[in-house]
PDB file of C-alpha atoms and ligand atoms in Angstrom:
ATOM      1  CA  MET K   1      22.993  74.768  68.296  1.00 96.00           C
ATOM      2  CA  ILE K   2      23.028  72.681  65.111  1.00 98.00           C
ATOM      3  CA  THR K   3      20.984  69.462  65.235  1.00 98.00           C
ATOM      4  CA  LEU K   4      21.783  66.656  62.767  1.00 98.00           C
ATOM      5  CA  ALA K   5      19.291  63.784  62.331  1.00 98.00           C
ATOM      6  CA  LEU K   6      20.784  60.361  61.573  1.00 98.00           C
ATOM      7  CA  SER K   7      19.449  56.811  61.637  1.00 98.00           C
ATOM      8  CA  LYS K   8      21.319  54.066  63.470  1.00 97.00           C
ATOM      9  CA  GLY K   9      23.245  51.508  61.455  1.00 97.00           C
ATOM     10  CA  ARG K  10      24.765  52.100  58.045  1.00 98.00           C
ATOM     11  CA  ILE K  11      23.824  55.774  57.707  1.00 98.00           C
ATOM     12  CA  PHE K  12      25.273  56.639  61.126  1.00 98.00           C
ATOM     13  CA  GLU K  13      28.426  54.606  60.437  1.00 98.00           C
ATOM     14  CA  GLU K  14      28.964  56.002  56.929  1.00 98.00           C
ATOM     15  CA  THR K  15      28.319  59.602  58.026  1.00 98.00           C
ATOM     16  CA  LEU K  16      31.021  59.459  60.738  1.00 98.00           C
ATOM     17  CA  PRO K  17      33.937  60.027  58.292  1.00 96.00           C
ATOM     18  CA  LEU K  18      32.125  63.042  56.810  1.00 96.00           C
ATOM     19  CA  LEU K  19      31.587  64.479  60.287  1.00 97.00           C
ATOM     20  CA  LYS K  20      35.233  63.859  61.053  1.00 96.00           C
ATOM     21  CA  ALA K  21      36.181  65.882  57.979  1.00 93.00           C
ATOM     22  CA  ALA K  22      34.101  68.715  59.429  1.00 94.00           C
ATOM     23  CA  GLY K  23      36.045  68.353  62.700  1.00 95.00           C
ATOM     24  CA  ILE K  24      33.087  66.753  64.500  1.00 97.00           C
ATOM     25  CA  GLN K  25      33.329  63.611  66.617  1.00 98.00           C
ATOM     26  CA  VAL K  26      30.263  61.988  68.145  1.00 98.00           C
ATOM     27  CA  LEU K  27      30.881  61.254  71.828  1.00 97.00           C
ATOM     28  CA  GLU K  28      28.705  58.138  72.174  1.00 95.00           C
ATOM     29  CA  ASP K  29      28.142  54.912  70.252  1.00 95.00           C
ATOM     30  CA  PRO K  30      24.453  54.390  69.375  1.00 95.00           C
ATOM     31  CA  GLU K  31      24.971  50.617  69.403  1.00 94.00           C
ATOM     32  CA  THR K  32      25.835  50.634  73.114  1.00 94.00           C
ATOM     33  CA  SER K  33      24.082  53.748  74.421  1.00 94.00           C
ATOM     34  CA  ARG K  34      20.297  54.057  74.809  1.00 95.00           C
ATOM     35  CA  LYS K  35      20.521  57.833  74.400  1.00 96.00           C
ATOM     36  CA  LEU K  36      18.697  59.435  71.478  1.00 97.00           C
ATOM     37  CA  ILE K  37      20.534  62.755  71.644  1.00 98.00           C
ATOM     38  CA  LEU K  38      24.281  62.376  71.266  1.00 98.00           C
ATOM     39  CA  GLY K  39      26.747  65.103  72.082  1.00 97.00           C
ATOM     40  CA  THR K  40      29.792  65.859  69.975  1.00 98.00           C
ATOM     41  CA  ASN K  41      33.202  67.381  70.623  1.00 98.00           C
ATOM     42  CA  SER K  42      31.703  70.596  69.313  1.00 97.00           C
ATOM     43  CA  PRO K  43      29.410  72.126  71.982  1.00 96.00           C
ATOM     44  CA  ASP K  44      27.232  73.627  69.227  1.00 96.00           C
ATOM     45  CA  VAL K  45      26.545  70.390  67.340  1.00 98.00           C
ATOM     46  CA  ARG K  46      24.393  67.442  68.434  1.00 98.00           C
ATOM     47  CA  VAL K  47      23.138  64.308  66.695  1.00 98.00           C
ATOM     48  CA  VAL K  48      19.586  63.009  67.132  1.00 98.00           C
ATOM     49  CA  LEU K  49      18.877  59.347  66.342  1.00 98.00           C
ATOM     50  CA  VAL K  50      15.612  58.703  64.487  1.00 98.00           C
ATOM     51  CA  ARG K  51      14.176  55.965  62.261  1.00 98.00           C
ATOM     52  CA  ALA K  52      15.484  56.245  58.681  1.00 98.00           C
ATOM     53  CA  SER K  53      11.984  57.026  57.417  1.00 97.00           C
ATOM     54  CA  ASP K  54      11.528  59.765  60.055  1.00 98.00           C
ATOM     55  CA  VAL K  55      14.618  61.797  59.041  1.00 98.00           C
ATOM     56  CA  PRO K  56      12.723  63.889  56.414  1.00 98.00           C
ATOM     57  CA  THR K  57       9.923  64.624  58.916  1.00 98.00           C
ATOM     58  CA  TYR K  58      12.398  65.929  61.499  1.00 98.00           C
ATOM     59  CA  VAL K  59      14.216  68.106  58.969  1.00 98.00           C
ATOM     60  CA  GLN K  60      11.066  69.379  57.260  1.00 97.00           C
ATOM     61  CA  HIS K  61       9.494  70.543  60.517  1.00 97.00           C
ATOM     62  CA  GLY K  62      12.680  71.885  62.091  1.00 97.00           C
ATOM     63  CA  GLY K  63      13.113  69.132  64.712  1.00 98.00           C
ATOM     64  CA  ALA K  64      16.561  68.894  63.144  1.00 98.00           C
ATOM     65  CA  ASP K  65      18.445  71.448  61.029  1.00 98.00           C
ATOM     66  CA  LEU K  66      19.861  68.840  58.725  1.00 98.00           C
ATOM     67  CA  GLY K  67      19.870  65.092  58.192  1.00 98.00           C
ATOM     68  CA  VAL K  68      21.167  62.223  56.106  1.00 98.00           C
ATOM     69  CA  VAL K  69      18.583  60.160  54.253  1.00 98.00           C
ATOM     70  CA  GLY K  70      18.375  57.588  51.457  1.00 98.00           C
ATOM     71  CA  ARG K  71      17.050  58.660  48.065  1.00 98.00           C
ATOM     72  CA  ASP K  72      14.439  55.903  48.449  1.00 98.00           C
ATOM     73  CA  VAL K  73      13.057  57.424  51.651  1.00 98.00           C
ATOM     74  CA  LEU K  74      13.189  60.927  50.181  1.00 98.00           C
ATOM     75  CA  ILE K  75      11.171  59.978  47.097  1.00 98.00           C
ATOM     76  CA  GLU K  76       8.583  58.182  49.206  1.00 98.00           C
ATOM     77  CA  HIS K  77       8.310  61.066  51.663  1.00 97.00           C
ATOM     78  CA  GLY K  78       8.575  64.103  49.371  1.00 96.00           C
ATOM     79  CA  VAL K  79      11.038  66.984  49.705  1.00 95.00           C
ATOM     80  CA  ASP K  80       8.902  70.013  50.677  1.00 93.00           C
ATOM     81  CA  GLY K  81      10.684  72.465  52.958  1.00 90.00           C
ATOM     82  CA  MET K  82      14.115  70.928  52.449  1.00 97.00           C
ATOM     83  CA  TYR K  83      17.209  71.726  50.431  1.00 97.00           C
ATOM     84  CA  GLN K  84      19.197  68.756  49.163  1.00 97.00           C
ATOM     85  CA  PRO K  85      22.623  70.303  48.685  1.00 96.00           C
ATOM     86  CA  LEU K  86      24.677  67.082  48.429  1.00 97.00           C
ATOM     87  CA  ASP K  87      24.591  63.500  47.272  1.00 98.00           C
ATOM     88  CA  LEU K  88      26.909  62.003  49.913  1.00 98.00           C
ATOM     89  CA  ASN K  89      27.516  58.826  47.899  1.00 98.00           C
ATOM     90  CA  ILE K  90      27.061  56.614  50.996  1.00 98.00           C
ATOM     91  CA  ALA K  91      24.691  53.687  51.723  1.00 98.00           C
ATOM     92  CA  ARG K  92      24.785  52.840  48.032  1.00 98.00           C
ATOM     93  CA  CYS K  93      22.465  50.224  46.620  1.00 98.00           C
ATOM     94  CA  ARG K  94      19.826  49.936  43.892  1.00 98.00           C
ATOM     95  CA  MET K  95      16.040  49.687  43.758  1.00 99.00           C
ATOM     96  CA  SER K  96      14.947  46.656  41.761  1.00 98.00           C
ATOM     97  CA  VAL K  97      12.039  44.465  40.792  1.00 98.00           C
ATOM     98  CA  ALA K  98      12.537  40.824  41.816  1.00 98.00           C
ATOM     99  CA  VAL K  99      10.497  37.666  41.364  1.00 98.00           C
ATOM    100  CA  ARG K 100      10.725  33.960  42.248  1.00 98.00           C
ATOM    101  CA  ASP K 101      13.279  32.243  40.042  1.00 97.00           C
ATOM    102  CA  ASP K 102      10.471  30.093  38.542  1.00 97.00           C
ATOM    103  CA  PHE K 103       8.192  33.054  37.682  1.00 97.00           C
ATOM    104  CA  ASP K 104       8.252  34.209  34.045  1.00 97.00           C
ATOM    105  CA  TYR K 105       8.082  37.972  34.567  1.00 97.00           C
ATOM    106  CA  ALA K 106       8.696  38.877  30.907  1.00 96.00           C
ATOM    107  CA  ALA K 107       5.786  36.652  29.830  1.00 96.00           C
ATOM    108  CA  ALA K 108       3.465  38.127  32.476  1.00 96.00           C
ATOM    109  CA  VAL K 109       4.325  41.657  31.282  1.00 96.00           C
ATOM    110  CA  LYS K 110       3.927  40.670  27.617  1.00 95.00           C
ATOM    111  CA  GLN K 111       0.519  39.101  28.254  1.00 95.00           C
ATOM    112  CA  GLY K 112      -0.599  42.284  30.010  1.00 93.00           C
ATOM    113  CA  SER K 113      -1.553  40.347  33.150  1.00 90.00           C
ATOM    114  CA  ARG K 114      -2.109  42.308  36.361  1.00 95.00           C
ATOM    115  CA  ILE K 115       0.978  41.729  38.469  1.00 98.00           C
ATOM    116  CA  ARG K 116       0.761  41.748  42.269  1.00 98.00           C
ATOM    117  CA  VAL K 117       3.716  43.703  43.642  1.00 98.00           C
ATOM    118  CA  ALA K 118       4.600  43.829  47.336  1.00 98.00           C
ATOM    119  CA  THR K 119       6.779  46.701  48.526  1.00 98.00           C
ATOM    120  CA  LYS K 120       7.601  49.225  51.202  1.00 98.00           C
ATOM    121  CA  TYR K 121       8.320  51.707  48.368  1.00 98.00           C
ATOM    122  CA  THR K 122       4.847  52.219  46.893  1.00 98.00           C
ATOM    123  CA  GLU K 123       5.526  55.630  45.333  1.00 98.00           C
ATOM    124  CA  ILE K 124       8.676  54.448  43.504  1.00 98.00           C
ATOM    125  CA  ALA K 125       6.861  51.265  42.395  1.00 98.00           C
ATOM    126  CA  ARG K 126       3.763  53.185  41.264  1.00 98.00           C
ATOM    127  CA  GLN K 127       5.862  55.564  39.122  1.00 98.00           C
ATOM    128  CA  HIS K 128       8.006  52.777  37.679  1.00 98.00           C
ATOM    129  CA  PHE K 129       5.122  50.573  36.515  1.00 98.00           C
ATOM    130  CA  ALA K 130       3.079  53.559  35.313  1.00 97.00           C
ATOM    131  CA  ASP K 131       6.045  54.656  33.153  1.00 97.00           C
ATOM    132  CA  LYS K 132       6.259  51.160  31.685  1.00 96.00           C
ATOM    133  CA  GLY K 133       2.498  50.885  31.207  1.00 96.00           C
ATOM    134  CA  VAL K 134       2.390  47.698  33.306  1.00 97.00           C
ATOM    135  CA  HIS K 135      -0.772  47.090  35.352  1.00 96.00           C
ATOM    136  CA  VAL K 136      -0.007  46.283  38.953  1.00 98.00           C
ATOM    137  CA  ASP K 137      -1.795  45.792  42.245  1.00 98.00           C
ATOM    138  CA  LEU K 138       0.475  47.269  44.917  1.00 98.00           C
ATOM    139  CA  ILE K 139       0.583  45.596  48.319  1.00 98.00           C
ATOM    140  CA  LYS K 140       2.157  47.754  51.035  1.00 98.00           C
ATOM    141  CA  LEU K 141       4.566  45.986  53.389  1.00 98.00           C
ATOM    142  CA  TYR K 142       6.868  47.392  56.062  1.00 97.00           C
ATOM    143  CA  GLY K 143       9.692  44.833  55.768  1.00 96.00           C
ATOM    144  CA  SER K 144      10.762  41.305  54.753  1.00 97.00           C
ATOM    145  CA  MET K 145       9.445  41.884  51.225  1.00 98.00           C
ATOM    146  CA  GLU K 146      11.301  38.760  50.057  1.00 98.00           C
ATOM    147  CA  LEU K 147       8.714  36.598  51.794  1.00 98.00           C
ATOM    148  CA  ALA K 148       5.804  37.856  49.688  1.00 98.00           C
ATOM    149  CA  PRO K 149       6.528  35.889  46.459  1.00 98.00           C
ATOM    150  CA  LEU K 150       7.451  32.786  48.491  1.00 98.00           C
ATOM    151  CA  THR K 151       4.099  32.674  50.269  1.00 98.00           C
ATOM    152  CA  GLY K 152       1.895  33.580  47.298  1.00 98.00           C
ATOM    153  CA  LEU K 153       1.099  37.056  48.657  1.00 98.00           C
ATOM    154  CA  ALA K 154       2.609  38.672  45.541  1.00 98.00           C
ATOM    155  CA  ASP K 155       4.185  37.866  42.151  1.00 98.00           C
ATOM    156  CA  ALA K 156       6.968  40.413  42.482  1.00 98.00           C
ATOM    157  CA  ILE K 157       8.637  42.754  44.953  1.00 98.00           C
ATOM    158  CA  VAL K 158      10.250  46.161  44.660  1.00 98.00           C
ATOM    159  CA  ASP K 159      13.139  46.318  47.131  1.00 98.00           C
ATOM    160  CA  LEU K 160      16.677  47.485  47.718  1.00 98.00           C
ATOM    161  CA  VAL K 161      19.495  45.269  46.495  1.00 98.00           C
ATOM    162  CA  SER K 162      23.160  45.609  47.312  1.00 98.00           C
ATOM    163  CA  THR K 163      25.152  42.353  47.202  1.00 98.00           C
ATOM    164  CA  GLY K 164      22.139  40.322  46.027  1.00 98.00           C
ATOM    165  CA  ASN K 165      22.643  37.903  48.950  1.00 98.00           C
ATOM    166  CA  THR K 166      19.148  38.413  50.371  1.00 98.00           C
ATOM    167  CA  LEU K 167      17.519  37.689  47.005  1.00 98.00           C
ATOM    168  CA  ARG K 168      19.695  34.608  46.410  1.00 98.00           C
ATOM    169  CA  ALA K 169      19.005  33.212  49.871  1.00 98.00           C
ATOM    170  CA  ASN K 170      15.289  33.370  49.101  1.00 98.00           C
ATOM    171  CA  HIS K 171      15.364  31.994  45.518  1.00 97.00           C
ATOM    172  CA  LEU K 172      14.501  35.357  43.999  1.00 98.00           C
ATOM    173  CA  VAL K 173      16.017  37.001  40.924  1.00 98.00           C
ATOM    174  CA  GLU K 174      16.322  40.626  39.895  1.00 98.00           C
ATOM    175  CA  VAL K 175      14.353  41.302  36.701  1.00 98.00           C
ATOM    176  CA  GLU K 176      14.406  45.095  36.490  1.00 98.00           C
ATOM    177  CA  HIS K 177      16.666  47.799  37.759  1.00 98.00           C
ATOM    178  CA  ILE K 178      14.623  50.869  38.735  1.00 98.00           C
ATOM    179  CA  MET K 179      17.209  53.345  40.052  1.00 98.00           C
ATOM    180  CA  GLU K 180      20.525  53.786  41.832  1.00 98.00           C
ATOM    181  CA  ILE K 181      20.205  54.759  45.490  1.00 98.00           C
ATOM    182  CA  SER K 182      22.560  56.681  47.746  1.00 98.00           C
ATOM    183  CA  SER K 183      22.043  58.986  50.709  1.00 98.00           C
ATOM    184  CA  ARG K 184      21.645  62.748  50.539  1.00 98.00           C
ATOM    185  CA  LEU K 185      22.226  65.601  52.919  1.00 98.00           C
ATOM    186  CA  VAL K 186      18.923  67.409  53.517  1.00 98.00           C
ATOM    187  CA  VAL K 187      18.709  70.818  55.176  1.00 98.00           C
ATOM    188  CA  ASN K 188      15.750  72.686  56.651  1.00 98.00           C
ATOM    189  CA  GLN K 189      15.176  75.758  54.465  1.00 97.00           C
ATOM    190  CA  ALA K 190      14.485  78.157  57.337  1.00 97.00           C
ATOM    191  CA  ALA K 191      17.531  76.903  59.286  1.00 98.00           C
ATOM    192  CA  LEU K 192      19.760  77.576  56.278  1.00 97.00           C
ATOM    193  CA  LYS K 193      18.742  81.238  56.467  1.00 97.00           C
ATOM    194  CA  LEU K 194      18.888  81.594  60.269  1.00 97.00           C
ATOM    195  CA  LYS K 195      22.079  79.573  60.857  1.00 98.00           C
ATOM    196  CA  ARG K 196      23.686  80.255  57.512  1.00 97.00           C
ATOM    197  CA  GLU K 197      27.361  80.421  58.509  1.00 97.00           C
ATOM    198  CA  PRO K 198      27.722  77.241  60.623  1.00 96.00           C
ATOM    199  CA  LEU K 199      25.522  75.225  58.236  1.00 97.00           C
ATOM    200  CA  ARG K 200      27.453  76.437  55.186  1.00 97.00           C
ATOM    201  CA  ARG K 201      30.749  75.460  56.865  1.00 96.00           C
ATOM    202  CA  MET K 202      29.401  71.981  57.588  1.00 96.00           C
ATOM    203  CA  ILE K 203      28.001  71.528  54.072  1.00 97.00           C
ATOM    204  CA  ASP K 204      31.317  72.648  52.544  1.00 97.00           C
ATOM    205  CA  ALA K 205      33.316  70.266  54.764  1.00 95.00           C
ATOM    206  CA  PHE K 206      30.998  67.373  53.836  1.00 97.00           C
ATOM    207  CA  ALA K 207      31.269  68.295  50.150  1.00 96.00           C
ATOM    208  CA  SER K 208      35.050  68.125  50.175  1.00 94.00           C
ATOM    209  CA  ALA K 209      35.006  64.750  52.002  1.00 95.00           C
ATOM    210  CA  ILE K 210      32.640  62.923  49.624  1.00 94.00           C
ATOM    211  CA  GLN K 211      34.276  59.823  48.159  1.00 90.00           C
ATOM    212  CA  ALA K 212      33.928  59.372  44.394  1.00 81.00           C
TER     213      ALA K 212
HETATM  214  P1  LIG B 301      13.363  52.113  58.848  1.00 74.08           P
HETATM  215  O1  LIG B 301      14.129  51.819  60.115  1.00 74.08           O
HETATM  216  O2  LIG B 301      12.795  53.496  58.855  1.00 74.08           O
HETATM  217  O3  LIG B 301      12.399  51.046  58.442  1.00 74.08           O
HETATM  218  P2  LIG B 301      15.466  50.996  57.173  1.00 74.08           P
HETATM  219  O4  LIG B 301      15.382  49.770  57.987  1.00 74.08           O
HETATM  220  O5  LIG B 301      15.283  50.891  55.681  1.00 74.08           O
HETATM  221  O6  LIG B 301      14.473  52.130  57.699  1.00 74.08           O
HETATM  222  P3  LIG B 301      18.320  51.117  57.109  1.00 74.08           P
HETATM  223  O7  LIG B 301      18.313  49.644  56.883  1.00 74.08           O
HETATM  224  O8  LIG B 301      19.220  51.689  58.154  1.00 74.08           O
HETATM  225  O9  LIG B 301      16.874  51.657  57.463  1.00 74.08           O
HETATM  226  O10 LIG B 301      18.638  51.779  55.703  1.00 74.08           O
HETATM  227  C1  LIG B 301      18.880  53.156  55.602  1.00 74.08           C
HETATM  228  C2  LIG B 301      19.101  53.504  54.140  1.00 74.08           C
HETATM  229  O11 LIG B 301      20.262  52.816  53.674  1.00 74.08           O
HETATM  230  C3  LIG B 301      17.972  53.088  53.209  1.00 74.08           C
HETATM  231  O12 LIG B 301      16.978  54.101  53.145  1.00 74.08           O
HETATM  232  C4  LIG B 301      18.718  52.919  51.891  1.00 74.08           C
HETATM  233  O13 LIG B 301      18.854  54.167  51.232  1.00 74.08           O
HETATM  234  C5  LIG B 301      20.097  52.401  52.330  1.00 74.08           C
HETATM  235  N1  LIG B 301      20.196  50.927  52.306  1.00 74.08           N
HETATM  236  C6  LIG B 301      19.269  50.028  52.680  1.00 74.08           C
HETATM  237  N2  LIG B 301      19.701  48.758  52.519  1.00 74.08           N
HETATM  238  C7  LIG B 301      20.955  48.868  52.019  1.00 74.08           C
HETATM  239  C8  LIG B 301      21.954  47.900  51.655  1.00 74.08           C
HETATM  240  N3  LIG B 301      21.741  46.607  51.774  1.00 74.08           N
HETATM  241  N4  LIG B 301      23.137  48.364  51.220  1.00 74.08           N
HETATM  242  C9  LIG B 301      23.383  49.694  51.125  1.00 74.08           C
HETATM  243  N5  LIG B 301      22.464  50.643  51.444  1.00 74.08           N
HETATM  244  C10 LIG B 301      21.275  50.249  51.895  1.00 74.08           C
HETATM  245  C1  LIG B 302      18.090  45.789  52.903  1.00 74.08           C
HETATM  246  C2  LIG B 302      17.071  45.500  51.804  1.00 74.08           C
HETATM  247  C3  LIG B 302      17.380  44.078  51.414  1.00 74.08           C
HETATM  248  C4  LIG B 302      18.855  43.966  51.716  1.00 74.08           C
HETATM  249  C5  LIG B 302      19.599  43.937  50.423  1.00 74.08           C
HETATM  250  O1  LIG B 302      17.635  45.262  54.091  1.00 74.08           O
HETATM  251  O2  LIG B 302      15.749  45.698  52.261  1.00 74.08           O
HETATM  252  O3  LIG B 302      16.633  43.162  52.170  1.00 74.08           O
HETATM  253  O4  LIG B 302      19.252  45.108  52.458  1.00 74.08           O
HETATM  254  O5  LIG B 302      20.978  43.821  50.636  1.00 74.08           O
HETATM  255  P1  LIG B 302      21.804  42.644  49.910  1.00 74.08           P
HETATM  256  O6  LIG B 302      21.458  42.690  48.450  1.00 74.08           O
HETATM  257  O7  LIG B 302      23.227  43.022  50.200  1.00 74.08           O
HETATM  258  O8  LIG B 302      21.411  41.351  50.555  1.00 74.08           O
HETATM  259  P2  LIG B 302      18.327  45.506  55.491  1.00 74.08           P
HETATM  260  O9  LIG B 302      18.439  46.964  55.759  1.00 74.08           O
HETATM  261  O10 LIG B 302      17.637  44.668  56.460  1.00 74.08           O
HETATM  262  O11 LIG B 302      19.742  44.918  55.202  1.00 74.08           O
HETATM  263  P3  LIG B 302      20.876  44.634  56.238  1.00 74.08           P
HETATM  264  O12 LIG B 302      20.803  43.165  56.426  1.00 74.08           O
HETATM  265  O13 LIG B 302      22.119  45.091  55.517  1.00 74.08           O
HETATM  266  O14 LIG B 302      20.552  45.445  57.462  1.00 74.08           O
END
């Protein structure tokens, strides 16, 4: 049995065409079913539905043989015990620094002021500001980062941006681009040895289906 860990929503939806290329069809729709283990048309392949931030934990500890996870989550979590054979080029967005449109970020950086930064991505933020030599106080949040500058909790946020609609709707502007984000295939290292043939076939099928 091969177990693939996916999160509901965009990663599930964007992985479906890759699975199809490998000849695999998921038999249930996670949006309508309450099941957490989904069968496929292949009796030897199943999909487990986990939170996006739990995918690396499942793969690392062998709860799943492989999974699909954002680069953001992977950097925050660490990659011990996993191979990352493919960038799947799905769930594409960017990690950015954003501030209120009336906050002079460049001046704050120039003055060397301590900047309060709210984010779910503390490791990415820590590395980014350390590289720039900017002093920051990091405030860990689990969601709705956009609210932090509007309520005075923080001066800036580090968050994912795709269309920019969320920032615009909250009178925030992007002031720094930290990195491009897409989702990767991650594979448990022990599973790759024990189930080499079926995993290799799946990795190869995914590789040939990746869109440029
Ligand atoms: P969790 O449920 O664990 O809190 P999450 O809510 O961030 O995670 P999703 O919103 O499903 O989970 O996002 C999954 C991945 O998709 C993210 O890790 C990121 O790599 C990517 N992503 C997030 N937002 C966007 C977006 N607006 N456009 C494109 N890709 C995105
Ligand atoms: C992510 C992210 C931003 C938003 C950015 O949230 O945390 O809030 O997407 O996307 P945008 O630039 O296109 O507005 P979330 O996963 O909640 O976004 P969703 O609304 O697409 O689910």
